[in-house]
């Protein structure tokens, strides 16, 4: 888009006292608006490239805390999930090239320590996080760019979401049409 104001963003990124929270919020806002060049400039900031980003730490790891964005985005929203939900093919592609993927949540009945902790701390937040993640996984952009067989992936994910809707009311397709990767083709 011609209204990205890339030069202004690049200038602001030179300020030494920028907080990680402001960079994260700006990154998600740029992704939501589909501003590819601004997203790329923000991802190239030293917070994500040098200082603190190691080969074992993904960009998404910077978004696993609840310390930012003042409610504009759900706390578990990562750049790849948001880009997928917004069907921003070029941004999803860039993030996948940088090694970002959406991790499928554990099964509903999983009893691992991590899942147990998430349920006991805030079960509603955990359920909404699962919906948010599956919305990203069900995105046509994400399926097309991350799967070897997008059609098979769409059918498998649709079946999994149908099964989940029997257990978790949040996954009922009639309440959340974007959750079905095949919903775009059924009408």
PDB file of C-alpha atoms in Angstrom:
ATOM      1  CA  UNK A   1       0.000   0.000   0.000  1.00  0.00           C
ATOM      2  CA  UNK A   2       1.252   3.490  -0.748  1.00  0.00           C
ATOM      3  CA  UNK A   3       0.099   4.765   2.638  1.00  0.00           C
ATOM      4  CA  UNK A   4       2.455   2.681   4.771  1.00  0.00           C
ATOM      5  CA  UNK A   5       4.695   5.604   5.812  1.00  0.00           C
ATOM      6  CA  UNK A   6       7.743   3.339   5.661  1.00  0.00           C
ATOM      7  CA  UNK A   7      10.231   6.207   5.949  1.00  0.00           C
ATOM      8  CA  UNK A   8       8.602   7.431   9.175  1.00  0.00           C
ATOM      9  CA  UNK A   9       8.640   3.926  10.633  1.00  0.00           C
ATOM     10  CA  UNK A  10      12.295   3.432   9.683  1.00  0.00           C
ATOM     11  CA  UNK A  11      13.161   6.763  11.319  1.00  0.00           C
ATOM     12  CA  UNK A  12      11.282   5.882  14.515  1.00  0.00           C
ATOM     13  CA  UNK A  13      13.059   2.531  14.668  1.00  0.00           C
ATOM     14  CA  UNK A  14      16.365   4.385  15.089  1.00  0.00           C
ATOM     15  CA  UNK A  15      15.239   5.757  18.477  1.00  0.00           C
ATOM     16  CA  UNK A  16      17.339   4.059  21.154  1.00  0.00           C
ATOM     17  CA  UNK A  17      14.632   3.983  23.832  1.00  0.00           C
ATOM     18  CA  UNK A  18      11.949   2.080  21.941  1.00  0.00           C
ATOM     19  CA  UNK A  19      10.356  -0.576  24.097  1.00  0.00           C
ATOM     20  CA  UNK A  20       9.827  -4.144  22.981  1.00  0.00           C
ATOM     21  CA  UNK A  21       6.121  -3.688  23.760  1.00  0.00           C
ATOM     22  CA  UNK A  22       5.809  -0.758  21.332  1.00  0.00           C
ATOM     23  CA  UNK A  23       7.637  -2.683  18.600  1.00  0.00           C
ATOM     24  CA  UNK A  24       5.397  -5.717  19.117  1.00  0.00           C
ATOM     25  CA  UNK A  25       2.243  -3.599  19.008  1.00  0.00           C
ATOM     26  CA  UNK A  26       3.409  -1.790  15.864  1.00  0.00           C
ATOM     27  CA  UNK A  27       4.287  -5.108  14.208  1.00  0.00           C
ATOM     28  CA  UNK A  28       0.843  -6.579  14.837  1.00  0.00           C
ATOM     29  CA  UNK A  29      -0.842  -3.361  13.653  1.00  0.00           C
ATOM     30  CA  UNK A  30       1.222  -3.398  10.430  1.00  0.00           C
ATOM     31  CA  UNK A  31       0.314  -7.036   9.816  1.00  0.00           C
ATOM     32  CA  UNK A  32      -3.373  -6.370  10.464  1.00  0.00           C
ATOM     33  CA  UNK A  33      -3.317  -3.546   7.923  1.00  0.00           C
ATOM     34  CA  UNK A  34      -1.409  -5.635   5.373  1.00  0.00           C
ATOM     35  CA  UNK A  35       1.601  -3.308   5.284  1.00  0.00           C
ATOM     36  CA  UNK A  36       4.259  -5.687   4.013  1.00  0.00           C
ATOM     37  CA  UNK A  37       7.203  -3.255   3.891  1.00  0.00           C
ATOM     38  CA  UNK A  38       6.517  -1.888   7.378  1.00  0.00           C
ATOM     39  CA  UNK A  39       6.147  -5.430   8.709  1.00  0.00           C
ATOM     40  CA  UNK A  40       9.482  -6.340   7.131  1.00  0.00           C
ATOM     41  CA  UNK A  41      11.183  -3.242   8.594  1.00  0.00           C
ATOM     42  CA  UNK A  42       9.844  -4.039  12.066  1.00  0.00           C
ATOM     43  CA  UNK A  43      10.911  -7.680  11.815  1.00  0.00           C
ATOM     44  CA  UNK A  44      14.402  -6.494  10.893  1.00  0.00           C
ATOM     45  CA  UNK A  45      14.663  -4.489  14.139  1.00  0.00           C
ATOM     46  CA  UNK A  46      17.434  -5.699  16.442  1.00  0.00           C
ATOM     47  CA  UNK A  47      14.865  -6.903  19.002  1.00  0.00           C
ATOM     48  CA  UNK A  48      14.001  -9.697  16.591  1.00  0.00           C
ATOM     49  CA  UNK A  49      17.255 -10.174  14.677  1.00  0.00           C
ATOM     50  CA  UNK A  50      20.258  -9.806  16.948  1.00  0.00           C
ATOM     51  CA  UNK A  51      19.764  -8.972  20.580  1.00  0.00           C
ATOM     52  CA  UNK A  52      17.804 -11.780  22.131  1.00  0.00           C
ATOM     53  CA  UNK A  53      16.775 -13.726  19.033  1.00  0.00           C
ATOM     54  CA  UNK A  54      18.702 -16.951  18.962  1.00  0.00           C
ATOM     55  CA  UNK A  55      18.305 -19.848  16.590  1.00  0.00           C
ATOM     56  CA  UNK A  56      16.190 -21.601  19.207  1.00  0.00           C
ATOM     57  CA  UNK A  57      13.954 -18.608  19.857  1.00  0.00           C
ATOM     58  CA  UNK A  58      11.384 -17.719  17.242  1.00  0.00           C
ATOM     59  CA  UNK A  59       9.794 -14.342  16.664  1.00  0.00           C
ATOM     60  CA  UNK A  60       6.597 -15.835  18.090  1.00  0.00           C
ATOM     61  CA  UNK A  61       8.391 -16.447  21.404  1.00  0.00           C
ATOM     62  CA  UNK A  62       8.507 -12.677  21.925  1.00  0.00           C
ATOM     63  CA  UNK A  63       4.678 -12.687  21.876  1.00  0.00           C
ATOM     64  CA  UNK A  64       4.079 -15.361  24.512  1.00  0.00           C
ATOM     65  CA  UNK A  65       3.647 -12.877  27.350  1.00  0.00           C
ATOM     66  CA  UNK A  66       0.618 -10.784  28.315  1.00  0.00           C
ATOM     67  CA  UNK A  67       2.549  -7.531  28.654  1.00  0.00           C
ATOM     68  CA  UNK A  68       1.522  -5.506  25.633  1.00  0.00           C
ATOM     69  CA  UNK A  69      -0.971  -4.012  23.196  1.00  0.00           C
ATOM     70  CA  UNK A  70      -3.486  -2.801  25.758  1.00  0.00           C
ATOM     71  CA  UNK A  71      -6.211  -5.169  24.630  1.00  0.00           C
ATOM     72  CA  UNK A  72      -5.980  -4.327  20.929  1.00  0.00           C
ATOM     73  CA  UNK A  73      -4.995  -7.939  20.204  1.00  0.00           C
ATOM     74  CA  UNK A  74      -5.537 -11.090  22.253  1.00  0.00           C
ATOM     75  CA  UNK A  75      -2.425 -11.734  24.361  1.00  0.00           C
ATOM     76  CA  UNK A  76      -1.588 -14.988  22.548  1.00  0.00           C
ATOM     77  CA  UNK A  77      -1.602 -13.398  19.094  1.00  0.00           C
ATOM     78  CA  UNK A  78       1.664 -13.999  17.281  1.00  0.00           C
ATOM     79  CA  UNK A  79       2.651 -12.409  13.967  1.00  0.00           C
ATOM     80  CA  UNK A  80       2.130 -15.656  12.028  1.00  0.00           C
ATOM     81  CA  UNK A  81      -1.305 -16.278  13.576  1.00  0.00           C
ATOM     82  CA  UNK A  82      -2.472 -12.730  12.836  1.00  0.00           C
ATOM     83  CA  UNK A  83      -1.081 -12.729   9.289  1.00  0.00           C
ATOM     84  CA  UNK A  84      -2.828 -16.039   8.632  1.00  0.00           C
ATOM     85  CA  UNK A  85      -6.116 -14.846  10.115  1.00  0.00           C
ATOM     86  CA  UNK A  86      -5.936 -11.746   7.898  1.00  0.00           C
ATOM     87  CA  UNK A  87      -5.063 -13.937   4.885  1.00  0.00           C
ATOM     88  CA  UNK A  88      -1.998 -11.807   4.150  1.00  0.00           C
ATOM     89  CA  UNK A  89      -0.258 -14.216   1.770  1.00  0.00           C
ATOM     90  CA  UNK A  90       2.922 -12.173   1.330  1.00  0.00           C
ATOM     91  CA  UNK A  91       3.365 -11.630   5.070  1.00  0.00           C
ATOM     92  CA  UNK A  92       2.584 -15.276   5.874  1.00  0.00           C
ATOM     93  CA  UNK A  93       5.142 -16.288   3.228  1.00  0.00           C
ATOM     94  CA  UNK A  94       7.791 -13.951   4.685  1.00  0.00           C
ATOM     95  CA  UNK A  95       7.193 -15.288   8.207  1.00  0.00           C
ATOM     96  CA  UNK A  96       7.339 -18.920   7.072  1.00  0.00           C
ATOM     97  CA  UNK A  97      10.628 -18.145   5.291  1.00  0.00           C
ATOM     98  CA  UNK A  98      11.891 -16.835   8.639  1.00  0.00           C
ATOM     99  CA  UNK A  99      10.991 -20.149  10.275  1.00  0.00           C
ATOM    100  CA  UNK A 100       7.678 -19.162  11.831  1.00  0.00           C
ATOM    101  CA  UNK A 101       4.929 -21.765  11.953  1.00  0.00           C
ATOM    102  CA  UNK A 102       1.677 -22.089  13.845  1.00  0.00           C
ATOM    103  CA  UNK A 103       1.945 -24.856  16.394  1.00  0.00           C
ATOM    104  CA  UNK A 104      -1.230 -26.926  16.604  1.00  0.00           C
ATOM    105  CA  UNK A 105      -2.557 -26.955  20.179  1.00  0.00           C
ATOM    106  CA  UNK A 106      -2.391 -30.177  22.156  1.00  0.00           C
ATOM    107  CA  UNK A 107      -5.540 -32.282  22.215  1.00  0.00           C
ATOM    108  CA  UNK A 108      -8.442 -31.155  24.370  1.00  0.00           C
ATOM    109  CA  UNK A 109      -7.908 -33.946  26.887  1.00  0.00           C
ATOM    110  CA  UNK A 110      -4.118 -33.549  27.050  1.00  0.00           C
ATOM    111  CA  UNK A 111      -2.831 -33.955  30.604  1.00  0.00           C
ATOM    112  CA  UNK A 112       0.696 -32.621  30.136  1.00  0.00           C
ATOM    113  CA  UNK A 113       1.942 -30.101  32.690  1.00  0.00           C
ATOM    114  CA  UNK A 114       1.745 -27.169  30.281  1.00  0.00           C
ATOM    115  CA  UNK A 115      -1.888 -27.859  29.328  1.00  0.00           C
ATOM    116  CA  UNK A 116      -2.834 -28.481  32.959  1.00  0.00           C
ATOM    117  CA  UNK A 117      -1.281 -25.179  33.998  1.00  0.00           C
ATOM    118  CA  UNK A 118      -3.067 -23.262  31.217  1.00  0.00           C
ATOM    119  CA  UNK A 119      -6.439 -24.779  32.157  1.00  0.00           C
ATOM    120  CA  UNK A 120      -6.005 -24.183  35.876  1.00  0.00           C
ATOM    121  CA  UNK A 121      -4.789 -20.575  35.494  1.00  0.00           C
ATOM    122  CA  UNK A 122      -7.507 -19.404  33.113  1.00  0.00           C
ATOM    123  CA  UNK A 123      -9.584 -22.015  31.339  1.00  0.00           C
ATOM    124  CA  UNK A 124     -11.544 -19.474  29.274  1.00  0.00           C
ATOM    125  CA  UNK A 125      -8.357 -17.772  28.096  1.00  0.00           C
ATOM    126  CA  UNK A 126      -6.959 -21.197  27.197  1.00  0.00           C
ATOM    127  CA  UNK A 127     -10.047 -22.070  25.153  1.00  0.00           C
ATOM    128  CA  UNK A 128      -9.996 -18.709  23.358  1.00  0.00           C
ATOM    129  CA  UNK A 129      -6.291 -19.185  22.649  1.00  0.00           C
ATOM    130  CA  UNK A 130      -7.078 -22.546  21.047  1.00  0.00           C
ATOM    131  CA  UNK A 131      -9.758 -20.932  18.853  1.00  0.00           C
ATOM    132  CA  UNK A 132      -7.343 -18.139  17.890  1.00  0.00           C
ATOM    133  CA  UNK A 133      -4.690 -20.689  16.925  1.00  0.00           C
ATOM    134  CA  UNK A 134      -7.090 -22.827  14.894  1.00  0.00           C
ATOM    135  CA  UNK A 135      -8.341 -19.714  13.062  1.00  0.00           C
ATOM    136  CA  UNK A 136      -4.758 -19.191  11.918  1.00  0.00           C
ATOM    137  CA  UNK A 137      -4.302 -22.853  11.000  1.00  0.00           C
ATOM    138  CA  UNK A 138      -7.571 -22.799   8.988  1.00  0.00           C
ATOM    139  CA  UNK A 139      -6.569 -19.745   6.954  1.00  0.00           C
ATOM    140  CA  UNK A 140      -6.413 -20.361   3.200  1.00  0.00           C
ATOM    141  CA  UNK A 141      -3.159 -18.382   3.074  1.00  0.00           C
ATOM    142  CA  UNK A 142      -1.534 -20.469   5.799  1.00  0.00           C
ATOM    143  CA  UNK A 143      -2.759 -23.792   4.403  1.00  0.00           C
ATOM    144  CA  UNK A 144      -1.622 -22.911   0.876  1.00  0.00           C
ATOM    145  CA  UNK A 145       1.838 -21.780   1.975  1.00  0.00           C
ATOM    146  CA  UNK A 146       2.631 -24.297   4.713  1.00  0.00           C
ATOM    147  CA  UNK A 147       1.195 -27.571   3.459  1.00  0.00           C
ATOM    148  CA  UNK A 148       2.539 -29.996   0.869  1.00  0.00           C
ATOM    149  CA  UNK A 149      -1.052 -30.932   0.022  1.00  0.00           C
ATOM    150  CA  UNK A 150      -3.343 -27.975   0.817  1.00  0.00           C
ATOM    151  CA  UNK A 151      -6.530 -29.783  -0.229  1.00  0.00           C
ATOM    152  CA  UNK A 152      -5.837 -32.777   2.000  1.00  0.00           C
ATOM    153  CA  UNK A 153      -4.826 -30.459   4.850  1.00  0.00           C
ATOM    154  CA  UNK A 154      -8.080 -28.493   4.485  1.00  0.00           C
ATOM    155  CA  UNK A 155     -10.168 -31.675   4.611  1.00  0.00           C
ATOM    156  CA  UNK A 156      -8.265 -33.050   7.624  1.00  0.00           C
ATOM    157  CA  UNK A 157      -8.511 -29.750   9.485  1.00  0.00           C
ATOM    158  CA  UNK A 158     -12.236 -29.481   8.708  1.00  0.00           C
ATOM    159  CA  UNK A 159     -12.773 -32.943  10.168  1.00  0.00           C
ATOM    160  CA  UNK A 160     -10.702 -32.120  13.238  1.00  0.00           C
ATOM    161  CA  UNK A 161     -12.680 -28.908  13.775  1.00  0.00           C
ATOM    162  CA  UNK A 162     -15.965 -30.800  13.374  1.00  0.00           C
ATOM    163  CA  UNK A 163     -14.787 -33.287  16.015  1.00  0.00           C
ATOM    164  CA  UNK A 164     -13.664 -30.468  18.309  1.00  0.00           C
ATOM    165  CA  UNK A 165     -17.038 -28.741  17.961  1.00  0.00           C
ATOM    166  CA  UNK A 166     -18.621 -31.759  19.678  1.00  0.00           C
ATOM    167  CA  UNK A 167     -16.345 -31.257  22.697  1.00  0.00           C
ATOM    168  CA  UNK A 168     -15.659 -27.525  22.757  1.00  0.00           C
ATOM    169  CA  UNK A 169     -18.587 -25.244  21.955  1.00  0.00           C
ATOM    170  CA  UNK A 170     -16.140 -22.516  20.826  1.00  0.00           C
ATOM    171  CA  UNK A 171     -15.342 -24.622  17.744  1.00  0.00           C
ATOM    172  CA  UNK A 172     -18.891 -24.829  16.419  1.00  0.00           C
ATOM    173  CA  UNK A 173     -18.521 -23.810  12.768  1.00  0.00           C
ATOM    174  CA  UNK A 174     -21.885 -22.038  12.656  1.00  0.00           C
ATOM    175  CA  UNK A 175     -20.658 -19.632  15.337  1.00  0.00           C
ATOM    176  CA  UNK A 176     -17.205 -19.176  13.828  1.00  0.00           C
ATOM    177  CA  UNK A 177     -17.413 -19.544  10.038  1.00  0.00           C
ATOM    178  CA  UNK A 178     -13.700 -18.723   9.517  1.00  0.00           C
ATOM    179  CA  UNK A 179     -12.821 -21.845  11.485  1.00  0.00           C
ATOM    180  CA  UNK A 180     -13.720 -24.132   8.621  1.00  0.00           C
ATOM    181  CA  UNK A 181     -11.083 -24.029   5.885  1.00  0.00           C
ATOM    182  CA  UNK A 182     -13.701 -25.444   3.500  1.00  0.00           C
ATOM    183  CA  UNK A 183     -16.418 -22.917   4.391  1.00  0.00           C
ATOM    184  CA  UNK A 184     -15.280 -20.673   1.527  1.00  0.00           C
ATOM    185  CA  UNK A 185     -16.057 -23.476  -0.923  1.00  0.00           C
ATOM    186  CA  UNK A 186     -19.326 -24.761   0.537  1.00  0.00           C
ATOM    187  CA  UNK A 187     -21.581 -21.864  -0.452  1.00  0.00           C
TER     188      UNK A 187
END
